[in-house]
Each structure stands twice: as structure tokens, then as C-alpha cells.
Amino acid sequence: MKSPITRLFRLVATGTVALAATLVATAQSYTWKPVRVGGGGATTTIQAHPRVKNLYFITTDVGTPYRWNASEQRWEGLLYKNGASGWENRGAAARLAFDPSDASGNTLYVTTGGMWSVDGTVLKSVDRGNTWGDCQIRLDIKPNNEQGAGQRIAVDPNNSAVVYVTTRGAKDAKVTETNGTFKSTRGGAPGSWEKVNDLCGNFVLFDPSGGRINGVTRTIYIGTSGGVQRSTDGGATFALMPGSPTQVTRVDLHSSGILYVTAGNPWTGKPNGGVFKWSNNAWTTISPPTPGTYSAVAVNPQNKDQVVVSSCSFSPYRFNHYRSKDGGATWTIMNKAHDKTESPWYASDIGQATSTFCWDPFKPSTVWFTDFFFAYKTDDVWASPSVTWKSQCAGHEETVAIGNLLSPGSGPNVLLSSVADIGGWDHKSLVDPPVVGMMKFFPHIHTNTVSGSGNMTGVAVQETNPSFIARVGRISWDGAAYCGYSTDGGTSYTLWKSPSDAAGGRIAVSATSETMVWVTQQNGSYRSVDRGATWKPIPTLPKGILIGGNNVFSTGPRFPLAADKVLSHRSPHHRNHARQGGRCLDRHGETRSLPLHRFRRHVYQNRRHRQRGFHGRGQSLVLEFERPCRLHPRQNGRGRKKPLPLHRQRRHLGGPRRPRHREKRVLHDRRSSRLRPGLLRHHRKWYHDGRDRCQRPSLTRA
């Protein structure tokens, strides 16, 4: 569902400035803290350490793994702030493994990879994730594409020096040096890795019940698309188990040697796969009576017959949870209730694409599970008539910003976000979770023919009435438009009817009216003056002028679109400027030329960076809806007034030569059209208030 172009608008400066996580403030020192949302992204695994109470770990599809802090009841990210070698330029951890024989719980391994690349590696920690080192093995790891897989890295419970890792299948089924199954016999030390075989697995698992051979665990399983491969000689050879299910995805093992396996492909929309059990040297099918694809499975460590499992079908069998007390001979469906104390904004079913179950090894009724959005916990998995699951998401921030962030200068919201999968929020606070989100107003769509989430790519407000909010996006990655407006600061939204070729992109709203300009992704641009009831094309703007690509992740937070927010009633002129080189769009949508020096001077009153950025088509678009202010006008030779030069404006009005107030401004590299981190524009507009003295605007939270 979700693909990680960038992590959540993860950092917000305390006070009034909010920036994307990829930007760095260099002019001042800021205290950075996460914006409180809670969860919001695919949580791919959860594990409990078998020898340390209340020590849990989760992994996600686009970011850091997390460690559970039981005393504070919150998750702690393990990699973002540590700057571990091997993490840079990758930024996502697929799977985590601990040494099950380490009573301290300090030895950890994670597989990490790029969000779109396959340049993965393994990192190791010996202090429970506080610091990490690179094991220096190159692997095909792509965390966002591994949501359906099981545990691909494991430590031998009988020999802490032995570590196995298996990878996803090679592209086009061509095995390369980065695909297959690998092992280290020196605790993951650099240079200690060797390739075991070309098996590409969804899981690798040691079975200590089979004893040892040559100082290592005798029995090892690798789950592949063709079935479960088993070694009974400590990994020297592997063979397909007779009668094994195919397309296996997840596995759990009881200490008695009983194996529970799920299989199937949830994306087909048709029943396939099932639940299978290996016991007494034979495979049996123990699927619940409802046909479907199954994913998460777990067995109670204290009782080999107590099992929980989840179906994972987008249609028609949905996401059901089942429990069994007799080893899968019979099943009871669990009715799910949601404790939303930590995620009040969530407005959909829980258990969507449940990825893992995890039984607490010290509490026989406590179970966790993970899904598309959270990690959940119940203290009574046998409750009736329903099981209450609490989304434990404090500290777990894992949404993906694919649109702009906006911090209005006034009004009911301190921040407006536009993110993947769940739309975003109108934040009333940065330290408390939002009470309501776009999921309520723009619900997810799941039918027999369409399965999509709501992806917001643009948000804007009317500057003089910030309760008027406009939002644009698209259903799924490349689907139809997903747009609407609010007149009450986000308490409610009304969806508008979009032009047939309009979806995604960016939107801007006039500072003094509800006029909207929508620059869509790939296609044309439109203008509306009636809250989206009708849209008039702007033929003078080329298609794809701002954002190309064919899905919402082609955008990221780049490519800004903004309406001018300088207010003045003194100028008799009214211009709407659309930035594209030196061309402008007037109020009627007609293109006309404007001298580039005048455009730069009026829109970007910053001389230091005047010659940088904002050059060339498609790099930025600035719309000016307001009447441009002419500072202290003077007569020219023809009886017409013209503005003073910029340096004289400042000197004449008594303003400082170097502005001290700041407003966020993002520069683009005109050669690559990519953000240049660290370049923030100092920008201030001076204007008259009609009483012959100079006013300066208050600091805009951006």
C-alpha cells in the first residue's frame, strides 16, 4: 500500500517553524521533536525476547526498528538518531533478530536496505540498539517490498556466533551475488560472511529440539515459494520437505518441534494457501473453515495447542482473526474491539493485512499483533464476546509525507499535513495525537475491483480565513482524484467533483477569497471560484508543469505551489503571477511576460540567493493572488508611480539591511531539480499599513 519516498514530517522545530525531515536548519539552533501522531504505517513484525520480560521489538516497512520501553509504555526508535554506519543512504530496516541465548537481550541484528534500491546490509548492536556497526555484507534488501515475508534473519540458539540471513527472490528469477541464503560463523563480523546456497526465502528458522551437530543446531528451515526446505545436518545441505505447502510466508515454532506455517498470496483476490502444521513427521492442513489466504500465525510458548492465525485477503474474505485451543482442529473467530486511546484519529477496521502475532512468553493470555498501521496488544486473547486490542503507538511515528506541510499563521490548526495511505491531519497540537484525520472524511476504498487508500499530495488555506482548507490527492498510488474542502478548520469536509483528468498535484488558495488553483499531476491546471463545483482549465500552463511521474510517490514534498500572502489595499493593481521562467498568468488565465528582474524583486526579496534556484520549467510555481504592494511610491518622468529600488526601500523605511525575521524558503538545484538540503531562504516583505509607517509581517509558521 505504502511506498517510502520520505519518512513522516518527522521533525518539527519547537515554537513556530515546521520543516520536512530532510531539511537542516543552519542559521539557528533548534530543538527537534517528533510530531505526535502515533503509528500510521505498515508495522511488519513484532517479537518478544524469550529470556527478558517485556522486551519487544517491531520493524516497519519504511523506517527504523523500535524497542518497547515498558516503564514508559512507548516505543523507542533505534536507528534515526544514532547515525550508524551502513544506515546512511538506506534508511529502512526490514527485519530484526536477537540472540535468543543472550540473557541480557543486548545482542541485535537488523537487515537494512534502500527504499527503492537493493543495496542492503546487516547491522549489529551489542547494547540493545543504542549503537550499531556495519557487518559489511551486500544483500538484496528492499524493506517496503518485504511486508508479506516472515523472519529473514536468525541467530542460532545453540551457537551465538552463527547468524543466517536469507533474501527475497532475485529480479526476473536471476540469482546474483546479493540474493540467496548467507551465514556468518563469527557473529556477523565483517569478512565472515559466506553464501550457503541460492535459496531465497520468506523465513529462516532454527529448531533446537533436534539437537546439535558439530556445535551448531542440527535442524534449520528456509521457507521458499516452492515450499519449506529443511537441513538436518547443521546447514550443510537443504532439501524440500515432502508434502510441504507452497508459497509459504510466515512460521512459528513450539519448543516441542511442532511447526505452524501460513501460505498464500493475498493480492490475488482469490482464496489460496492456508494454514499448515508439521507434527509427527507429517504435514496436515489445519486452515479455518473460511477459505482465504492466511498470514500471521503464533503458538503459545507455554501450550503447543493454543494457536492464533489471521486471514489476509483484500476480497472477499477480508481480515479475520481466529484462535484455537486444540492445535488447529477447531477454530473460533475473534470479534475485534479497538481501544483508540493513543490513536483517536483512526477511523477504519483494525487488523488490516495483519502481518504477525506474538505471544508473551511470560503471560499466557497476552498477545500482540501488527498490521498496516499499528502494533496492538490484548491482555486476554480468550475474552468473549470480543477481544479488545489497544493500539500501542506512543513513540511509533511512521507515516510518509508525500505532499506539502503547512503551518498557518493563525486559525484553529498549528499544522496541516498531507501523507500517504491515511491522508493526513489538521493538527491542533504538536504534542497530542490528532482527534480526527482525513480517513474519516476521505475513507479508504475496498471493493472487488478497486483497493486503494487515500493519498494526500497537497493542502492549502486561505490566508485571511485559515478555516478554509483545500486538499488534493488521489486514491491508491495512481488512481482517481481524492479532493475536497473545509470551511470550519477541518471539523468537516465536502468532496468536490473533479475534472476527469485531474488527480494529485498541488493546490493554492487566494489569500482573500476562496479562489483555488489546482496544478494536477501529469495533466492540466484548473481554477475554481465556487468551492470546486466547477473548474476552468488554464490552457496557458503546460501539462505536467509542476509534477510529473505516474503515482503519488513521484512527488514527495518537493515542487512547491504557493499563493502570495502579502496583503495590501494601497495598490490599484491586481495580478495573479504563475512562475515559469519570466512568464506570468493574469487573473483571467492569460499568459503575459513580466521582466524577470521585476518578478524576482517582487516575489523573492532576497538579494543573496536571487540568482539561484527557481529557474526553469517544473521546478517551482508561485501564484500571487494579492495586489502587489509598491513600497513608498515615487513619481517617474511620465507622472506614473514606480517602486524604489530594493536597497533604497529598506534604507528609506528604516528597515534593517539584513532581515532578522525568517520564513522558510526551499531552494531547488536547477541542474537536478532536487532539494538542496540546508538552503533556507531568508525572506521578508515590507508593506505600508496606510498610516505612513512601515509594518513588517509576523513570523509565518511554515
mmCIF file of C-alpha atoms in Angstrom, residues 221 230 241-242 257-261 276-284:
data_model
loop_
_atom_site.group_PDB
_atom_site.id
_atom_site.type_symbol
_atom_site.label_atom_id
_atom_site.label_comp_id
_atom_site.label_asym_id
_atom_site.label_seq_id
_atom_site.Cartn_x
_atom_site.Cartn_y
_atom_site.Cartn_z
ATOM 1 C CA TYR A 221 14.173 -24.409 7.936
ATOM 2 C CA ARG A 230 14.970 -28.357 5.648
ATOM 3 C CA MET A 241 10.210 -31.399 2.715
ATOM 4 C CA PRO A 242 7.814 -33.948 1.167
ATOM 5 C CA GLY A 257 9.296 -29.132 17.421
ATOM 6 C CA ILE A 258 5.739 -28.556 16.150
ATOM 7 C CA LEU A 259 5.759 -26.137 13.237
ATOM 8 C CA TYR A 260 2.848 -23.881 12.201
ATOM 9 C CA VAL A 261 3.057 -22.340 8.715
ATOM 10 C CA PHE A 276 -0.446 -25.983 7.866
ATOM 11 C CA LYS A 277 1.097 -27.951 10.707
ATOM 12 C CA TRP A 278 4.245 -30.083 10.824
ATOM 13 C CA SER A 279 3.991 -32.660 13.607
ATOM 14 C CA ASN A 280 4.999 -36.311 13.962
ATOM 15 C CA ASN A 281 6.984 -36.082 10.712
ATOM 16 C CA ALA A 282 3.911 -35.229 8.628
ATOM 17 C CA TRP A 283 2.166 -32.166 7.208
ATOM 18 C CA THR A 284 -1.531 -31.594 7.870
#
